[in-house]
mmCIF file of C-alpha atoms in Angstrom:
data_model
loop_
_atom_site.group_PDB
_atom_site.id
_atom_site.type_symbol
_atom_site.label_atom_id
_atom_site.label_comp_id
_atom_site.label_asym_id
_atom_site.label_seq_id
_atom_site.Cartn_x
_atom_site.Cartn_y
_atom_site.Cartn_z
ATOM 1 C CA MET Q 1 75.276 195.788 164.184
ATOM 2 C CA VAL Q 2 75.707 196.904 160.098
ATOM 3 C CA ASP Q 3 76.930 194.216 158.637
ATOM 4 C CA VAL Q 4 77.424 190.612 158.228
ATOM 5 C CA ASP Q 5 81.027 190.530 160.019
ATOM 6 C CA SER Q 6 79.180 192.607 162.768
ATOM 7 C CA ALA Q 7 76.444 190.046 163.051
ATOM 8 C CA GLU Q 8 78.232 187.302 163.193
ATOM 9 C CA ASN Q 9 80.528 188.765 165.924
ATOM 10 C CA ILE Q 10 77.700 189.326 168.206
ATOM 11 C CA TYR Q 11 75.694 185.912 167.798
ATOM 12 C CA HIS Q 12 79.263 184.160 169.078
ATOM 13 C CA HIS Q 13 78.999 186.863 171.438
ATOM 14 C CA LEU Q 14 75.770 186.011 172.580
ATOM 15 C CA LEU Q 15 77.212 182.678 172.951
ATOM 16 C CA LYS Q 16 79.931 183.611 175.029
ATOM 17 C CA GLN Q 17 77.524 185.544 177.242
ATOM 18 C CA MET Q 18 75.174 182.036 177.503
ATOM 19 C CA LYS Q 19 77.829 180.155 178.564
ATOM 20 C CA ALA Q 20 79.586 182.787 181.151
ATOM 21 C CA TYR Q 21 75.590 182.493 182.739
ATOM 22 C CA LYS Q 22 76.207 179.363 183.889
ATOM 23 C CA GLU Q 23 79.906 180.015 185.600
ATOM 24 C CA THR Q 24 78.713 183.573 187.516
ATOM 25 C CA GLN Q 25 74.527 182.854 187.637
ATOM 26 C CA ASN Q 26 74.536 186.771 186.633
ATOM 27 C CA PRO Q 27 70.692 187.285 185.657
ATOM 28 C CA ASP Q 28 72.439 190.719 183.089
ATOM 29 C CA TYR Q 29 74.095 187.671 181.259
ATOM 30 C CA LEU Q 30 70.731 186.689 179.837
ATOM 31 C CA LYS Q 31 69.582 189.906 178.653
ATOM 32 C CA ILE Q 32 69.715 190.834 175.371
ATOM 33 C CA VAL Q 33 68.791 194.562 174.433
ATOM 34 C CA VAL Q 34 68.645 195.624 170.595
ATOM 35 C CA CYS Q 35 68.860 199.625 170.699
ATOM 36 C CA GLY Q 36 66.296 200.573 167.839
ATOM 37 C CA ALA Q 37 62.731 199.781 166.842
ATOM 38 C CA GLY Q 38 63.617 200.146 162.880
ATOM 39 C CA PHE Q 39 64.227 197.642 160.026
ATOM 40 C CA THR Q 40 67.145 196.127 161.536
ATOM 41 C CA GLY Q 41 65.921 196.229 165.309
ATOM 42 C CA ILE Q 42 62.717 194.691 164.334
ATOM 43 C CA GLU Q 43 64.277 192.169 161.946
ATOM 44 C CA LEU Q 44 66.855 191.437 164.765
ATOM 45 C CA LEU Q 45 64.205 190.984 167.324
ATOM 46 C CA GLY Q 46 62.769 188.242 165.589
ATOM 47 C CA SER Q 47 65.508 186.304 165.226
ATOM 48 C CA LEU Q 48 66.349 186.834 168.738
ATOM 49 C CA VAL Q 49 63.238 185.137 169.565
ATOM 50 C CA GLU Q 50 63.827 182.357 167.108
ATOM 51 C CA ASN Q 51 67.178 181.697 168.765
ATOM 52 C CA ARG Q 52 65.697 181.626 172.216
ATOM 53 C CA LYS Q 53 66.477 178.147 172.557
ATOM 54 C CA THR Q 54 69.941 177.712 171.527
ATOM 55 C CA PHE Q 55 70.733 180.317 173.528
ATOM 56 C CA ALA Q 56 68.673 178.745 176.622
ATOM 57 C CA LYS Q 57 70.324 175.370 175.672
ATOM 58 C CA ALA Q 58 73.705 177.669 176.101
ATOM 59 C CA ALA Q 59 72.901 179.269 179.616
ATOM 60 C CA GLY Q 60 71.260 176.002 180.935
ATOM 61 C CA VAL Q 61 67.505 177.719 181.607
ATOM 62 C CA LYS Q 62 64.692 178.072 180.483
ATOM 63 C CA PRO Q 63 64.093 179.605 177.096
ATOM 64 C CA GLU Q 64 61.846 182.514 178.226
ATOM 65 C CA GLU Q 65 63.876 183.088 180.697
ATOM 66 C CA ILE Q 66 66.635 184.535 178.300
ATOM 67 C CA LYS Q 67 65.370 188.618 178.475
ATOM 68 C CA LEU Q 68 64.960 190.574 175.540
ATOM 69 C CA TYR Q 69 64.336 194.275 175.477
ATOM 70 C CA CYS Q 70 64.247 197.122 172.372
ATOM 71 C CA VAL Q 71 64.269 200.753 174.131
ATOM 72 C CA GLU Q 72 63.399 203.248 171.230
ATOM 73 C CA ALA Q 73 62.834 206.903 170.948
ATOM 74 C CA VAL Q 74 59.962 206.956 169.213
ATOM 75 C CA THR Q 75 56.446 205.297 170.067
ATOM 76 C CA ARG Q 76 55.054 204.751 166.368
ATOM 77 C CA LEU Q 77 57.374 201.838 165.287
ATOM 78 C CA LEU Q 78 57.636 201.095 161.858
ATOM 79 C CA PRO Q 79 56.695 204.112 159.984
ATOM 80 C CA MET Q 80 57.124 202.527 156.680
ATOM 81 C CA PHE Q 81 54.006 200.486 157.126
ATOM 82 C CA ASP Q 82 50.081 200.895 157.743
ATOM 83 C CA GLU Q 83 49.448 200.726 161.328
ATOM 84 C CA LYS Q 84 47.324 197.233 161.118
ATOM 85 C CA LEU Q 85 50.777 195.713 159.474
ATOM 86 C CA SER Q 86 53.293 197.311 162.372
ATOM 87 C CA ASP Q 87 50.704 196.288 164.915
ATOM 88 C CA TYR Q 88 51.168 193.412 163.592
ATOM 89 C CA GLY Q 89 54.531 193.059 163.993
ATOM 90 C CA ILE Q 90 55.354 194.459 166.856
ATOM 91 C CA LYS Q 91 52.379 192.575 168.663
ATOM 92 C CA ASN Q 92 53.351 189.352 168.094
ATOM 93 C CA LEU Q 93 57.284 190.334 169.381
ATOM 94 C CA VAL Q 94 55.000 191.216 172.186
ATOM 95 C CA LYS Q 95 53.488 187.895 173.332
ATOM 96 C CA TRP Q 96 56.801 186.291 172.159
ATOM 97 C CA GLY Q 97 58.791 188.438 175.093
ATOM 98 C CA VAL Q 98 59.952 190.886 173.721
ATOM 99 C CA ASN Q 99 59.928 194.182 176.009
ATOM 100 C CA PHE Q 100 59.716 197.134 174.413
ATOM 101 C CA LEU Q 101 60.546 200.609 175.624
ATOM 102 C CA THR Q 102 59.085 202.821 173.094
ATOM 103 C CA GLY Q 103 59.266 206.776 173.876
ATOM 104 C CA LYS Q 104 62.611 206.690 175.996
ATOM 105 C CA PRO Q 105 65.819 208.265 174.090
ATOM 106 C CA ILE Q 106 68.677 206.961 174.402
ATOM 107 C CA LYS Q 107 70.710 209.394 176.356
ATOM 108 C CA ALA Q 108 74.464 207.110 177.226
ATOM 109 C CA ILE Q 109 75.659 203.400 176.303
ATOM 110 C CA LYS Q 110 77.745 202.647 179.571
ATOM 111 C CA PRO Q 111 79.708 199.235 180.194
ATOM 112 C CA GLY Q 112 76.892 197.089 180.308
ATOM 113 C CA VAL Q 113 73.609 200.125 181.085
ATOM 114 C CA VAL Q 114 71.635 201.806 178.687
ATOM 115 C CA VAL Q 115 70.914 205.047 179.659
ATOM 116 C CA TYR Q 116 67.472 206.154 178.963
ATOM 117 C CA GLN Q 117 65.368 209.125 179.574
ATOM 118 C CA ASN Q 118 62.710 207.208 181.332
ATOM 119 C CA ASP Q 119 60.256 211.226 181.722
ATOM 120 C CA ALA Q 120 59.884 213.619 179.069
ATOM 121 C CA ASP Q 121 59.023 216.467 181.495
ATOM 122 C CA THR Q 122 61.109 216.644 183.754
ATOM 123 C CA GLY Q 123 63.908 214.541 181.708
ATOM 124 C CA ALA Q 124 64.769 211.704 183.791
ATOM 125 C CA THR Q 125 66.611 208.850 183.095
ATOM 126 C CA ALA Q 126 67.206 205.307 184.429
ATOM 127 C CA GLU Q 127 69.384 202.388 183.873
ATOM 128 C CA LEU Q 128 68.889 199.209 182.115
ATOM 129 C CA SER Q 129 72.048 196.358 182.565
ATOM 130 C CA ALA Q 130 72.595 193.889 179.787
ATOM 131 C CA LYS Q 131 75.971 192.348 178.937
ATOM 132 C CA THR Q 132 74.705 192.048 175.487
ATOM 133 C CA ILE Q 133 73.902 195.789 173.384
ATOM 134 C CA VAL Q 134 73.131 195.911 170.171
ATOM 135 C CA TRP Q 135 72.634 199.281 168.495
ATOM 136 C CA THR Q 136 70.968 199.493 165.568
ATOM 137 C CA THR Q 137 69.968 202.973 165.433
ATOM 138 C CA GLY Q 138 70.483 205.698 162.418
ATOM 139 C CA VAL Q 139 71.236 204.993 159.123
ATOM 140 C CA SER Q 140 74.179 206.439 157.772
ATOM 141 C CA GLY Q 141 76.131 206.085 154.725
ATOM 142 C CA SER Q 142 79.927 205.905 154.316
ATOM 143 C CA HIS Q 143 83.073 208.308 156.064
ATOM 144 C CA VAL Q 144 84.809 208.105 152.671
ATOM 145 C CA MET Q 145 82.619 210.582 151.018
ATOM 146 C CA ALA Q 146 83.470 213.675 153.617
ATOM 147 C CA GLU Q 147 86.609 212.104 153.670
ATOM 148 C CA SER Q 148 87.075 213.494 149.440
ATOM 149 C CA ASP Q 149 85.355 216.003 149.949
ATOM 150 C CA PHE Q 150 82.016 215.471 149.048
ATOM 151 C CA SER Q 151 79.188 217.180 150.483
ATOM 152 C CA ALA Q 152 78.408 215.114 153.087
ATOM 153 C CA ARG Q 153 75.928 214.578 156.161
ATOM 154 C CA ARG Q 154 76.533 211.230 158.100
ATOM 155 C CA GLY Q 155 78.580 209.746 154.773
ATOM 156 C CA ARG Q 156 75.111 210.630 151.892
ATOM 157 C CA VAL Q 157 75.346 213.352 149.685
ATOM 158 C CA MET Q 158 72.154 215.264 148.866
ATOM 159 C CA VAL Q 159 72.205 214.555 145.500
ATOM 160 C CA ASN Q 160 69.750 216.217 142.631
ATOM 161 C CA GLN Q 161 67.118 214.452 140.766
ATOM 162 C CA ASP Q 162 68.880 213.634 138.258
ATOM 163 C CA LEU Q 163 71.610 211.864 140.716
ATOM 164 C CA THR Q 164 74.284 213.627 140.572
ATOM 165 C CA ASP Q 165 76.965 215.471 143.166
ATOM 166 C CA PRO Q 166 75.953 218.841 143.117
ATOM 167 C CA ASP Q 167 78.854 220.739 142.899
ATOM 168 C CA HIS Q 168 79.964 217.949 140.162
ATOM 169 C CA SER Q 169 78.137 217.262 137.863
ATOM 170 C CA ASN Q 170 79.920 214.389 136.168
ATOM 171 C CA VAL Q 171 80.064 212.704 139.316
ATOM 172 C CA TYR Q 172 76.391 210.131 140.229
ATOM 173 C CA VAL Q 173 76.480 209.373 143.690
ATOM 174 C CA VAL Q 174 74.016 206.189 144.180
ATOM 175 C CA GLY Q 175 73.102 203.485 146.705
ATOM 176 C CA ASP Q 176 73.505 204.023 150.717
ATOM 177 C CA VAL Q 177 75.693 206.778 149.925
ATOM 178 C CA SER Q 178 73.173 209.218 148.089
ATOM 179 C CA ALA Q 179 70.151 210.578 149.432
ATOM 180 C CA VAL Q 180 67.262 211.403 146.722
ATOM 181 C CA MET Q 181 64.339 213.939 147.869
ATOM 182 C CA ASP Q 182 60.764 212.400 147.672
ATOM 183 C CA PRO Q 183 59.001 215.013 145.733
ATOM 184 C CA ALA Q 184 55.388 212.939 147.252
ATOM 185 C CA THR Q 185 56.788 213.190 151.430
ATOM 186 C CA ASN Q 186 59.431 216.093 150.388
ATOM 187 C CA ARG Q 187 61.291 213.784 152.652
ATOM 188 C CA PRO Q 188 65.074 211.612 151.357
ATOM 189 C CA TYR Q 189 63.989 207.797 149.842
ATOM 190 C CA PRO Q 190 64.644 205.453 152.773
ATOM 191 C CA THR Q 191 68.032 203.763 152.102
ATOM 192 C CA THR Q 192 67.284 200.415 150.860
ATOM 193 C CA ALA Q 193 68.852 197.360 148.480
ATOM 194 C CA GLN Q 194 66.010 198.250 146.012
ATOM 195 C CA ILE Q 195 66.787 201.352 145.409
ATOM 196 C CA ALA Q 196 70.168 201.437 145.165
ATOM 197 C CA LEU Q 197 69.761 198.633 142.055
ATOM 198 C CA LYS Q 198 67.241 201.494 140.297
ATOM 199 C CA MET Q 199 69.661 204.253 141.048
ATOM 200 C CA GLY Q 200 72.389 202.499 139.332
ATOM 201 C CA GLN Q 201 70.778 201.399 136.713
ATOM 202 C CA HIS Q 202 68.951 204.935 136.105
ATOM 203 C CA ALA Q 203 72.926 206.329 136.773
ATOM 204 C CA GLY Q 204 74.309 204.174 134.004
ATOM 205 C CA LYS Q 205 71.369 205.126 131.242
ATOM 206 C CA ASN Q 206 72.071 209.241 131.692
ATOM 207 C CA ILE Q 207 75.809 208.393 131.522
ATOM 208 C CA LEU Q 208 75.014 206.640 128.513
ATOM 209 C CA ARG Q 209 72.127 210.193 126.989
ATOM 210 C CA GLN Q 210 75.498 212.143 128.061
ATOM 211 C CA MET Q 211 77.942 210.454 125.838
ATOM 212 C CA ASN Q 212 74.801 210.674 123.186
ATOM 213 C CA GLY Q 213 74.934 214.654 123.690
ATOM 214 C CA GLU Q 214 71.249 214.796 125.515
ATOM 215 C CA LYS Q 215 70.894 215.855 128.570
ATOM 216 C CA PRO Q 216 70.335 213.726 131.765
ATOM 217 C CA ALA Q 217 66.697 212.732 133.399
ATOM 218 C CA ASP Q 218 65.413 213.015 136.958
ATOM 219 C CA PHE Q 219 64.995 209.570 139.005
ATOM 220 C CA HIS Q 220 61.815 209.312 139.413
ATOM 221 C CA PHE Q 221 61.056 205.926 142.260
ATOM 222 C CA GLU Q 222 58.525 203.649 143.259
ATOM 223 C CA SER Q 223 58.243 201.508 145.672
ATOM 224 C CA LEU Q 224 57.886 197.637 144.613
ATOM 225 C CA GLY Q 225 56.505 197.931 148.640
ATOM 226 C CA SER Q 226 58.888 196.591 151.666
ATOM 227 C CA VAL Q 227 58.463 193.175 153.746
ATOM 228 C CA ALA Q 228 60.138 192.803 157.471
ATOM 229 C CA SER Q 229 60.368 189.158 158.486
ATOM 230 C CA ILE Q 230 60.031 188.671 162.385
ATOM 231 C CA GLY Q 231 61.378 185.038 162.234
ATOM 232 C CA ASN Q 232 61.725 182.241 159.425
ATOM 233 C CA THR Q 233 58.230 181.820 158.425
ATOM 234 C CA HIS Q 234 56.642 185.290 160.444
ATOM 235 C CA ALA Q 235 56.318 188.138 158.323
ATOM 236 C CA PHE Q 236 54.419 191.257 156.895
ATOM 237 C CA GLY Q 237 54.622 194.338 155.157
ATOM 238 C CA LEU Q 238 53.164 195.150 151.050
ATOM 239 C CA VAL Q 239 53.848 193.969 147.819
ATOM 240 C CA GLY Q 240 52.958 197.062 145.407
ATOM 241 C CA LYS Q 241 50.016 198.586 147.994
ATOM 242 C CA MET Q 242 48.715 195.277 148.974
ATOM 243 C CA GLY Q 243 49.296 194.058 152.761
ATOM 244 C CA ILE Q 244 50.340 190.412 153.845
ATOM 245 C CA LYS Q 245 51.542 188.881 156.929
ATOM 246 C CA GLY Q 246 52.209 185.266 158.560
ATOM 247 C CA TYR Q 247 53.485 182.848 156.645
ATOM 248 C CA PRO Q 248 52.808 183.743 152.424
ATOM 249 C CA ALA Q 249 55.091 187.405 153.469
ATOM 250 C CA SER Q 250 58.129 185.208 154.809
ATOM 251 C CA VAL Q 251 57.747 183.466 151.542
ATOM 252 C CA VAL Q 252 57.974 187.038 149.277
ATOM 253 C CA LYS Q 253 60.662 187.874 152.139
ATOM 254 C CA LYS Q 254 62.895 185.499 150.840
ATOM 255 C CA ALA Q 255 61.906 185.623 147.512
ATOM 256 C CA ILE Q 256 62.526 189.777 147.685
ATOM 257 C CA MET Q 257 66.592 188.522 148.688
ATOM 258 C CA ASP Q 258 66.670 185.898 145.916
ATOM 259 C CA ARG Q 259 65.689 188.366 143.532
ATOM 260 C CA SER Q 260 68.093 190.899 144.958
ATOM 261 C CA LEU Q 261 71.377 188.309 144.985
ATOM 262 C CA TYR Q 262 70.123 187.649 141.143
ATOM 263 C CA GLN Q 263 70.156 191.690 140.169
ATOM 264 C CA THR Q 264 73.620 191.994 142.017
ATOM 265 C CA GLY Q 265 75.465 188.829 141.091
ATOM 266 C CA GLY Q 266 73.487 186.623 138.652
ATOM 267 C CA VAL Q 267 72.480 182.843 139.108
ATOM 268 C CA LYS Q 268 76.056 182.186 141.102
ATOM 269 C CA GLU Q 269 75.714 184.931 143.478
ATOM 270 C CA VAL Q 270 71.818 183.118 143.717
ATOM 271 C CA LEU Q 271 73.014 179.459 144.435
ATOM 272 C CA ALA Q 272 75.973 180.496 146.778
ATOM 273 C CA LYS Q 273 73.906 182.595 149.159
ATOM 274 C CA GLY Q 274 69.533 182.443 148.533
ATOM 275 C CA ARG Q 275 66.644 181.271 150.233
ATOM 276 C CA PHE Q 276 65.834 177.986 149.398
ATOM 277 C CA ASP Q 277 64.058 177.045 152.620
ATOM 278 C CA PHE Q 278 60.219 178.333 152.327
ATOM 279 C CA TYR Q 279 58.620 175.375 153.316
ATOM 280 C CA HIS Q 280 60.528 176.133 157.183
#
């Protein structure tokens, strides 16, 4: 799942599988496996939980018969949050019926089957069958970067601190195709809309500096926070350095989305795609 089109395709695929269950009575049609427990995977699981009743109605079964699984290689989930916040999100999903298989690196995907390592010592594998398998792991940029002869890895360029390409000082690389180091962690900043917008603004200012004969300034980023939704009225995360969770966090999440839409497309974009369902 990488964009709106793939998300819509997954939704229609799910409804098709639920209807197929009526004809086959094969329980695999009721199983949904999310590969990866990163930000996208966790938010997707929350949405799937919330739509269980819709899927169950299409299949003619009880909501609890829709089985949700998440397979993840690491055991410490959502490291961008402190353990108290991440535990809040994961424990709620578990309470709502999500089965987490953590510490289980995925070794292969076969038609209708996820193969994962079940024993780290022996390397033994196990299989989980399901008619719906959604891949959400790994963040990559765009193949266009390497095809355009930039020094890219997984579609991203490790840029200089002023956001210029290391091989072309007259080219700025920003957004998901750009990897800029966080001096505090010595790792690239996470690819989010928040940092992409900041990078775009900084690149624009640097271009003006160059036009005025000034030296480009280095890029520095301080996150305003990050909020993950697990359904329409449940969320958790950080606003600045303050942890928030539950319904208030879901309101903040929607406000963040509306703010991003306003920054990228103005009032028209907010009215077309904004979230105004703050009370349900």
